[in-house]
DNA sequence: ATAAACTTTGCAACCCGGTTGCAGGAACAT
DNA sequence: ATGTTCCTGCAACCGGGTTGCAAAGTTTAT
């Protein structure tokens, strides 16, 4: 497992420090996207700023992507191995209004949009809000 | 003009106080979506809390809709006259990474998404980021 | 091996958008 | 006129995010 973690980091040109290994471990176990405050709570004693910068580093190197789900805190989730976070790589996200979980709908690509003349697309954030399958029962 | 402002308020069952008339006036003139801090700056001396509650009232009564464009502050824009903010009523938004303006692309409806089983849709926030026609020159 | 240079971490402080409690004032109904 | 409800202004607070800085750790050059 540790092996794998380090490989992932190296594949994205991120030096495998202890802190980064731990954070990536959490992100790997995690099934839904996680916010900075939530990440903080996963550790007994961890510094917000360090975690913050760790996430920034991960994001810059496209190990993770961020989702603004409108809940007030940005969430983060692992990218697929080959992801370069280009517009074609993007998928839809789902934010549950009951449990607050945010899901990567990796099978659902963001639909192409035909923009008005002279508008240039760089990226898209598409978040569906509703009730997730866990809360639907 | 004042006439019109009051009519719009009454059409949404909002009592036309001075504050509300002024805010709606600003929102009507405004061509792009506006945030609470930006709205504050449109007035010499205005109370943030009052403006905040005014926007909330407007939103609850579907006179305006909110857009979370990921810039850190929620933006607001007028709804079309008949808008009920149902999923079918929603349109795509565009946030310019150069000038920071957020546009309502009212002609571009949010594409229908086929969610996984047991996921119930309530609403959608779709924001395209890029360079707007003004900044494209 | 030692020193210099660079990177990462931890702590504290700060910024800012958003939100709430409360008291005074305006509008409305009786 | 009196009571009730709604609106406004002020102040304080909250929480996520961000930064400066010095200590600790790592890498590179001598
Ligand atoms: Mn995702
Ligand atoms: Mn809009
Ligand atoms: Zn749920
Ligand atoms: Zn622009």
CSV table of C-alpha atoms (C1' of nucleotides) and ligand atoms in Angstrom, one decimal:
chain,number,residue,atom,x,y,z
A,1,UNK,CA,0.0,0.0,0.0
A,2,UNK,CA,2.7,2.4,1.0
A,3,UNK,CA,4.4,1.5,-2.2
A,4,UNK,CA,1.4,2.5,-4.2
A,5,UNK,CA,1.0,5.8,-2.4
A,6,UNK,CA,4.6,6.8,-3.1
A,7,UNK,CA,4.3,5.7,-6.7
A,8,UNK,CA,1.2,7.9,-7.2
A,9,UNK,CA,3.0,10.9,-5.7
A,10,UNK,CA,6.1,10.4,-7.8
A,11,UNK,CA,4.0,9.9,-10.9
A,12,UNK,CA,2.8,13.5,-10.4
A,13,UNK,CA,6.2,14.8,-9.4
A,14,UNK,CA,5.3,15.4,-5.8
A,15,UNK,CA,8.0,14.6,-3.2
A,16,UNK,CA,6.7,11.9,-0.9
A,17,UNK,CA,6.9,13.6,2.6
A,18,UNK,CA,5.2,11.9,5.6
A,19,UNK,CA,2.4,14.5,5.6
A,20,UNK,CA,1.7,14.0,1.9
A,21,UNK,CA,1.6,10.3,2.3
A,22,UNK,CA,-0.9,10.5,5.1
A,23,UNK,CA,-3.1,12.9,3.2
A,24,UNK,CA,-3.1,10.8,0.1
A,25,UNK,CA,-3.9,7.8,2.2
A,26,UNK,CA,-7.0,9.5,3.5
A,27,UNK,CA,-8.0,10.7,0.1
A,28,UNK,CA,-7.6,7.1,-1.3
A,29,UNK,CA,-9.8,5.5,1.4
A,30,UNK,CA,-12.4,8.3,1.1
A,31,UNK,CA,-15.3,7.4,-1.2
A,32,UNK,CA,-16.7,10.9,-1.5
A,33,UNK,CA,-15.0,14.2,-1.9
A,34,UNK,CA,-13.6,15.8,1.2
A,35,UNK,CA,-13.1,19.4,2.4
A,36,UNK,CA,-10.2,21.0,4.2
A,37,UNK,CA,-12.1,21.2,7.5
A,38,UNK,CA,-13.2,17.6,7.1
A,39,UNK,CA,-9.6,16.6,6.3
A,40,UNK,CA,-8.4,18.4,9.5
A,41,UNK,CA,-10.8,16.2,11.6
A,42,UNK,CA,-9.3,13.0,10.2
A,43,UNK,CA,-6.1,13.8,12.1
A,44,UNK,CA,-5.6,14.0,15.8
A,45,UNK,CA,-3.3,16.9,15.6
A,46,UNK,CA,-2.7,18.5,12.3
A,47,UNK,CA,-2.0,22.0,11.1
A,48,UNK,CA,-4.6,23.5,8.8
A,49,UNK,CA,-2.1,25.5,6.9
A,50,UNK,CA,0.0,22.4,6.1
A,51,UNK,CA,-3.0,20.5,5.0
A,52,UNK,CA,-4.1,23.5,2.9
A,53,UNK,CA,-0.8,23.7,1.2
A,54,UNK,CA,-0.7,19.9,0.7
A,55,UNK,CA,-4.0,20.1,-1.1
A,56,UNK,CA,-2.9,23.0,-3.2
A,57,UNK,CA,0.2,21.1,-4.2
A,58,UNK,CA,-1.8,18.0,-5.1
A,59,UNK,CA,-4.2,20.1,-7.1
A,60,UNK,CA,-1.5,22.0,-9.0
A,61,UNK,CA,0.0,18.6,-9.9
A,62,UNK,CA,-3.4,17.2,-10.9
A,63,UNK,CA,-3.4,14.4,-8.4
A,64,UNK,CA,-6.7,15.8,-7.1
A,65,UNK,CA,-9.4,18.1,-8.4
A,66,UNK,CA,-11.5,20.5,-6.5
A,67,UNK,CA,-15.3,20.8,-6.6
A,68,UNK,CA,-17.2,23.9,-5.5
A,69,UNK,CA,-20.5,22.4,-4.4
A,70,UNK,CA,-21.9,25.5,-3.0
A,71,UNK,CA,-21.9,24.3,0.6
A,72,UNK,CA,-19.4,26.9,1.6
A,73,UNK,CA,-16.3,24.7,1.6
A,74,UNK,CA,-14.5,23.4,-1.4
A,75,UNK,CA,-14.2,19.7,-1.7
A,76,UNK,CA,-11.4,17.6,-3.2
A,77,UNK,CA,-11.2,14.2,-4.8
A,78,UNK,CA,-8.6,12.1,-6.5
A,79,UNK,CA,-8.2,12.4,-10.2
A,80,UNK,CA,-8.2,9.3,-12.4
A,81,UNK,CA,-4.7,8.1,-13.2
A,82,UNK,CA,-4.5,9.7,-16.7
A,83,UNK,CA,-6.4,12.8,-15.8
A,84,UNK,CA,-5.0,16.1,-17.0
A,85,UNK,CA,-8.1,18.1,-15.8
A,86,UNK,CA,-8.8,19.3,-19.4
A,87,UNK,CA,-12.4,20.2,-20.2
A,88,UNK,CA,-12.8,16.8,-21.8
A,89,UNK,CA,-11.7,15.0,-18.7
A,90,UNK,CA,-14.3,16.6,-16.5
A,91,UNK,CA,-17.3,14.8,-14.9
A,92,UNK,CA,-20.4,15.9,-13.2
A,93,UNK,CA,-20.6,16.1,-9.4
A,94,UNK,CA,-23.5,15.4,-7.1
A,95,UNK,CA,-24.0,17.1,-3.8
A,96,UNK,CA,-26.6,15.5,-1.4
A,97,UNK,CA,-28.7,18.0,0.4
A,98,UNK,CA,-29.4,15.5,3.2
A,99,UNK,CA,-26.1,14.1,4.2
A,100,UNK,CA,-23.9,16.7,2.7
A,101,UNK,CA,-21.7,14.2,0.8
A,102,UNK,CA,-20.4,15.2,-2.6
A,103,UNK,CA,-19.9,12.4,-5.2
A,104,UNK,CA,-17.8,12.2,-8.3
A,105,UNK,CA,-20.0,10.9,-11.1
A,106,UNK,CA,-17.0,9.8,-13.0
A,107,UNK,CA,-19.1,8.0,-15.6
A,108,UNK,CA,-21.0,11.2,-16.5
A,109,UNK,CA,-18.9,13.6,-18.5
A,110,UNK,CA,-19.8,17.3,-18.4
A,111,UNK,CA,-21.9,18.0,-21.5
A,112,UNK,CA,-20.4,20.2,-24.2
A,113,UNK,CA,-21.8,23.7,-24.2
A,114,UNK,CA,-21.9,25.9,-27.3
A,115,UNK,CA,-20.9,29.3,-26.0
A,116,UNK,CA,-21.9,32.7,-27.6
A,117,UNK,CA,-19.4,34.2,-30.0
A,118,UNK,CA,-16.1,35.4,-28.5
A,119,UNK,CA,-16.5,33.4,-25.2
A,120,UNK,CA,-13.6,31.1,-24.6
A,121,UNK,CA,-14.0,28.0,-22.5
A,122,UNK,CA,-11.4,27.1,-19.9
A,123,UNK,CA,-13.2,24.8,-17.6
A,124,UNK,CA,-16.6,23.9,-16.2
A,125,UNK,CA,-18.0,23.2,-12.8
A,126,UNK,CA,-21.3,21.3,-12.9
A,127,UNK,CA,-22.9,20.3,-9.6
A,128,UNK,CA,-26.2,18.5,-9.4
A,129,UNK,CA,-27.9,18.9,-6.0
A,130,UNK,CA,-30.5,16.5,-4.7
A,131,UNK,CA,-30.8,13.3,-2.6
A,132,UNK,CA,-28.2,10.6,-2.8
A,133,UNK,CA,-29.0,6.9,-3.0
A,134,UNK,CA,-28.0,6.5,0.7
A,135,UNK,CA,-30.5,9.1,1.9
A,136,UNK,CA,-33.2,8.1,-0.5
A,137,UNK,CA,-34.4,5.1,1.5
B,1,UNK,CA,-39.6,53.3,-14.0
B,2,UNK,CA,-40.4,53.5,-10.3
B,3,UNK,CA,-43.8,52.1,-11.3
B,4,UNK,CA,-42.2,49.2,-12.9
B,5,UNK,CA,-40.0,48.4,-10.0
B,6,UNK,CA,-42.9,48.3,-7.6
B,7,UNK,CA,-44.9,46.1,-10.0
B,8,UNK,CA,-42.1,43.6,-10.1
B,9,UNK,CA,-41.9,43.5,-6.3
B,10,UNK,CA,-45.6,43.1,-5.9
B,11,UNK,CA,-45.7,40.4,-8.6
B,12,UNK,CA,-43.5,38.4,-6.3
B,13,UNK,CA,-45.3,39.4,-3.1
B,14,UNK,CA,-42.5,41.5,-1.7
B,15,UNK,CA,-43.5,44.7,0.1
B,16,UNK,CA,-41.9,47.6,-1.7
B,17,UNK,CA,-39.8,49.3,0.9
B,18,UNK,CA,-37.3,52.0,0.0
B,19,UNK,CA,-34.4,49.7,0.5
B,20,UNK,CA,-35.9,47.0,-1.7
B,21,UNK,CA,-36.7,49.5,-4.5
B,22,UNK,CA,-33.1,50.7,-4.5
B,23,UNK,CA,-31.6,47.2,-4.6
B,24,UNK,CA,-33.9,46.1,-7.3
B,25,UNK,CA,-33.0,49.3,-9.2
B,26,UNK,CA,-29.4,48.3,-9.1
B,27,UNK,CA,-30.1,44.7,-10.1
B,28,UNK,CA,-32.1,45.9,-13.1
B,29,UNK,CA,-29.4,48.3,-14.4
B,30,UNK,CA,-26.7,45.6,-13.8
B,31,UNK,CA,-25.9,43.6,-16.9
B,32,UNK,CA,-24.0,40.9,-15.1
B,33,UNK,CA,-24.5,39.1,-11.8
B,34,UNK,CA,-23.5,40.9,-8.6
B,35,UNK,CA,-22.3,39.8,-5.2
B,36,UNK,CA,-23.3,41.1,-1.8
B,37,UNK,CA,-19.9,42.9,-1.3
B,38,UNK,CA,-20.2,44.5,-4.8
B,39,UNK,CA,-23.8,45.5,-4.0
B,40,UNK,CA,-22.6,47.2,-0.8
B,41,UNK,CA,-20.2,49.3,-2.8
B,42,UNK,CA,-23.0,50.6,-5.0
B,43,UNK,CA,-24.3,52.6,-2.1
B,44,UNK,CA,-22.7,55.4,-0.2
B,45,UNK,CA,-23.7,54.1,3.1
B,46,UNK,CA,-25.6,50.8,3.4
B,47,UNK,CA,-25.8,48.1,5.9
B,48,UNK,CA,-24.5,44.8,4.9
B,49,UNK,CA,-27.0,42.9,6.9
B,50,UNK,CA,-29.9,44.7,5.4
B,51,UNK,CA,-28.7,44.1,1.9
B,52,UNK,CA,-28.0,40.5,2.8
B,53,UNK,CA,-31.6,40.0,4.0
B,54,UNK,CA,-33.0,41.9,1.0
B,55,UNK,CA,-31.2,39.5,-1.3
B,56,UNK,CA,-32.4,36.5,0.7
B,57,UNK,CA,-36.0,37.8,0.5
B,58,UNK,CA,-35.7,38.4,-3.2
B,59,UNK,CA,-34.2,34.9,-3.7
B,60,UNK,CA,-36.9,33.2,-1.6
B,61,UNK,CA,-39.5,34.9,-3.7
B,62,UNK,CA,-37.8,34.0,-6.9
B,63,UNK,CA,-37.2,37.5,-8.0
B,64,UNK,CA,-33.5,36.7,-8.3
B,65,UNK,CA,-31.4,33.6,-8.4
B,66,UNK,CA,-28.0,32.9,-7.0
B,67,UNK,CA,-24.9,31.6,-8.8
B,68,UNK,CA,-22.0,30.1,-7.0
B,69,UNK,CA,-19.2,30.8,-9.5
B,70,UNK,CA,-16.4,29.6,-7.4
B,71,UNK,CA,-14.9,33.1,-6.9
B,72,UNK,CA,-15.6,33.0,-3.2
B,73,UNK,CA,-18.7,35.2,-3.2
B,74,UNK,CA,-22.1,34.2,-4.4
B,75,UNK,CA,-23.5,36.3,-7.2
B,76,UNK,CA,-27.1,37.2,-7.8
B,77,UNK,CA,-29.1,38.1,-10.9
B,78,UNK,CA,-32.7,38.8,-11.8
B,79,UNK,CA,-34.9,35.9,-12.8
B,80,UNK,CA,-37.0,36.1,-16.0
B,81,UNK,CA,-40.5,37.2,-15.3
B,82,UNK,CA,-42.1,33.7,-15.4
B,83,UNK,CA,-39.2,32.0,-13.7
B,84,UNK,CA,-40.0,29.6,-10.9
B,85,UNK,CA,-36.4,28.3,-10.6
B,86,UNK,CA,-37.4,24.8,-11.4
B,87,UNK,CA,-34.7,22.5,-12.9
B,88,UNK,CA,-36.2,23.2,-16.4
B,89,UNK,CA,-35.9,27.0,-15.9
B,90,UNK,CA,-32.2,26.9,-15.2
B,91,UNK,CA,-29.6,28.3,-17.6
B,92,UNK,CA,-25.8,28.1,-17.8
B,93,UNK,CA,-23.6,30.8,-16.3
B,94,UNK,CA,-20.2,32.1,-17.5
B,95,UNK,CA,-17.6,33.4,-15.2
B,96,UNK,CA,-14.7,35.4,-16.8
B,97,UNK,CA,-11.3,34.6,-15.3
B,98,UNK,CA,-10.0,38.0,-16.5
B,99,UNK,CA,-12.5,40.6,-15.5
B,100,UNK,CA,-14.4,38.5,-12.9
B,101,UNK,CA,-17.8,39.2,-14.3
B,102,UNK,CA,-20.4,36.5,-14.2
B,103,UNK,CA,-22.9,36.3,-17.0
B,104,UNK,CA,-26.3,34.7,-17.2
B,105,UNK,CA,-26.4,32.7,-20.5
B,106,UNK,CA,-30.2,32.8,-20.5
B,107,UNK,CA,-30.4,31.2,-23.9
B,108,UNK,CA,-28.4,28.2,-22.9
B,109,UNK,CA,-30.5,25.8,-20.7
B,110,UNK,CA,-28.7,23.5,-18.4
B,111,UNK,CA,-28.4,20.1,-20.2
B,112,UNK,CA,-30.4,17.2,-18.7
B,113,UNK,CA,-28.3,14.7,-16.8
B,114,UNK,CA,-29.2,11.1,-16.4
B,115,UNK,CA,-28.3,10.3,-12.8
B,116,UNK,CA,-27.4,6.9,-11.4
B,117,UNK,CA,-30.2,4.9,-9.8
B,118,UNK,CA,-31.7,6.3,-6.6
B,119,UNK,CA,-30.2,9.7,-7.1
B,120,UNK,CA,-32.9,12.4,-7.1
B,121,UNK,CA,-32.3,15.7,-8.8
B,122,UNK,CA,-33.4,19.0,-7.1
B,123,UNK,CA,-31.3,21.6,-8.9
B,124,UNK,CA,-28.2,22.2,-10.9
B,125,UNK,CA,-25.4,24.7,-10.8
B,126,UNK,CA,-23.4,24.8,-14.0
B,127,UNK,CA,-20.7,27.4,-14.4
B,128,UNK,CA,-18.4,27.7,-17.3
B,129,UNK,CA,-15.1,29.5,-16.7
B,130,UNK,CA,-13.1,31.2,-19.4
B,131,UNK,CA,-12.6,34.5,-21.1
B,132,UNK,CA,-15.6,36.7,-21.9
B,133,UNK,CA,-16.2,38.6,-25.2
B,134,UNK,CA,-15.1,41.8,-23.6
B,135,UNK,CA,-11.8,40.5,-22.5
B,136,UNK,CA,-11.2,38.5,-25.6
B,137,UNK,CA,-10.0,41.4,-27.8
C,1,DA,C1',32.0,16.1,6.7
C,2,DT,C1',30.4,20.8,6.6
C,3,DA,C1',28.2,24.6,5.0
C,4,DA,C1',25.0,26.8,2.0
C,5,DA,C1',20.6,26.7,-0.4
C,6,DC,C1',16.2,25.2,-0.8
C,7,DT,C1',11.8,22.9,0.7
C,8,DT,C1',8.4,21.7,4.0
C,9,DT,C1',6.2,22.3,8.3
C,10,DG,C1',3.9,24.5,12.4
C,11,DC,C1',2.1,28.4,14.6
C,12,DA,C1',-0.2,32.6,14.8
C,13,DA,C1',-2.4,36.0,12.9
C,14,DC,C1',-5.3,37.8,9.5
C,15,DC,C1',-8.9,38.6,5.8
C,16,DC,C1',-13.4,38.4,4.2
C,17,DG,C1',-18.0,36.7,3.0
C,18,DG,C1',-21.7,35.4,5.3
C,19,DT,C1',-24.8,35.2,9.3
C,20,DT,C1',-27.2,36.3,13.7
C,21,DG,C1',-29.0,38.8,18.1
C,22,DC,C1',-31.0,42.6,19.4
C,23,DA,C1',-33.0,47.0,19.9
C,24,DG,C1',-35.1,51.0,17.6
C,25,DG,C1',-38.3,52.5,14.0
C,26,DA,C1',-41.9,52.1,10.4
C,27,DA,C1',-46.1,50.2,8.7
C,28,DC,C1',-50.3,48.0,9.6
C,29,DA,C1',-54.4,46.2,11.9
C,30,DT,C1',-57.8,46.7,15.7
D,1,DA,C1',-54.2,55.3,20.6
D,2,DT,C1',-52.5,50.5,21.2
D,3,DG,C1',-50.7,46.4,20.1
D,4,DT,C1',-48.6,43.6,16.5
D,5,DT,C1',-45.8,42.6,12.8
D,6,DC,C1',-42.3,43.7,9.7
D,7,DC,C1',-38.0,46.1,8.4
D,8,DT,C1',-33.7,48.3,9.4
D,9,DG,C1',-29.0,49.3,11.4
D,10,DC,C1',-25.4,48.2,14.3
D,11,DA,C1',-22.3,45.2,16.3
D,12,DA,C1',-20.6,41.0,17.1
D,13,DC,C1',-19.6,36.6,15.6
D,14,DC,C1',-18.4,32.4,12.7
D,15,DG,C1',-15.8,29.6,9.6
D,16,DG,C1',-13.2,28.7,5.5
D,17,DG,C1',-9.4,30.2,3.4
D,18,DT,C1',-4.8,32.4,3.2
D,19,DT,C1',-0.3,34.5,4.5
D,20,DG,C1',4.2,35.8,7.1
D,21,DC,C1',7.7,34.0,9.5
D,22,DA,C1',10.8,31.1,11.8
D,23,DA,C1',12.1,26.3,12.9
D,24,DA,C1',13.0,21.8,11.1
D,25,DG,C1',14.2,18.9,7.5
D,26,DT,C1',16.2,17.8,2.9
D,27,DT,C1',19.2,18.4,-1.0
D,28,DT,C1',23.3,20.2,-3.2
D,29,DA,C1',27.8,22.2,-3.5
D,30,DT,C1',32.4,22.7,-1.5
E,1,LIG,MN1,-14.8,14.5,-9.3
E,2,LIG,MN1,-28.6,33.5,-14.3
E,3,LIG,ZN1,-27.0,11.8,1.0
E,4,LIG,ZN1,-14.1,39.3,-18.9
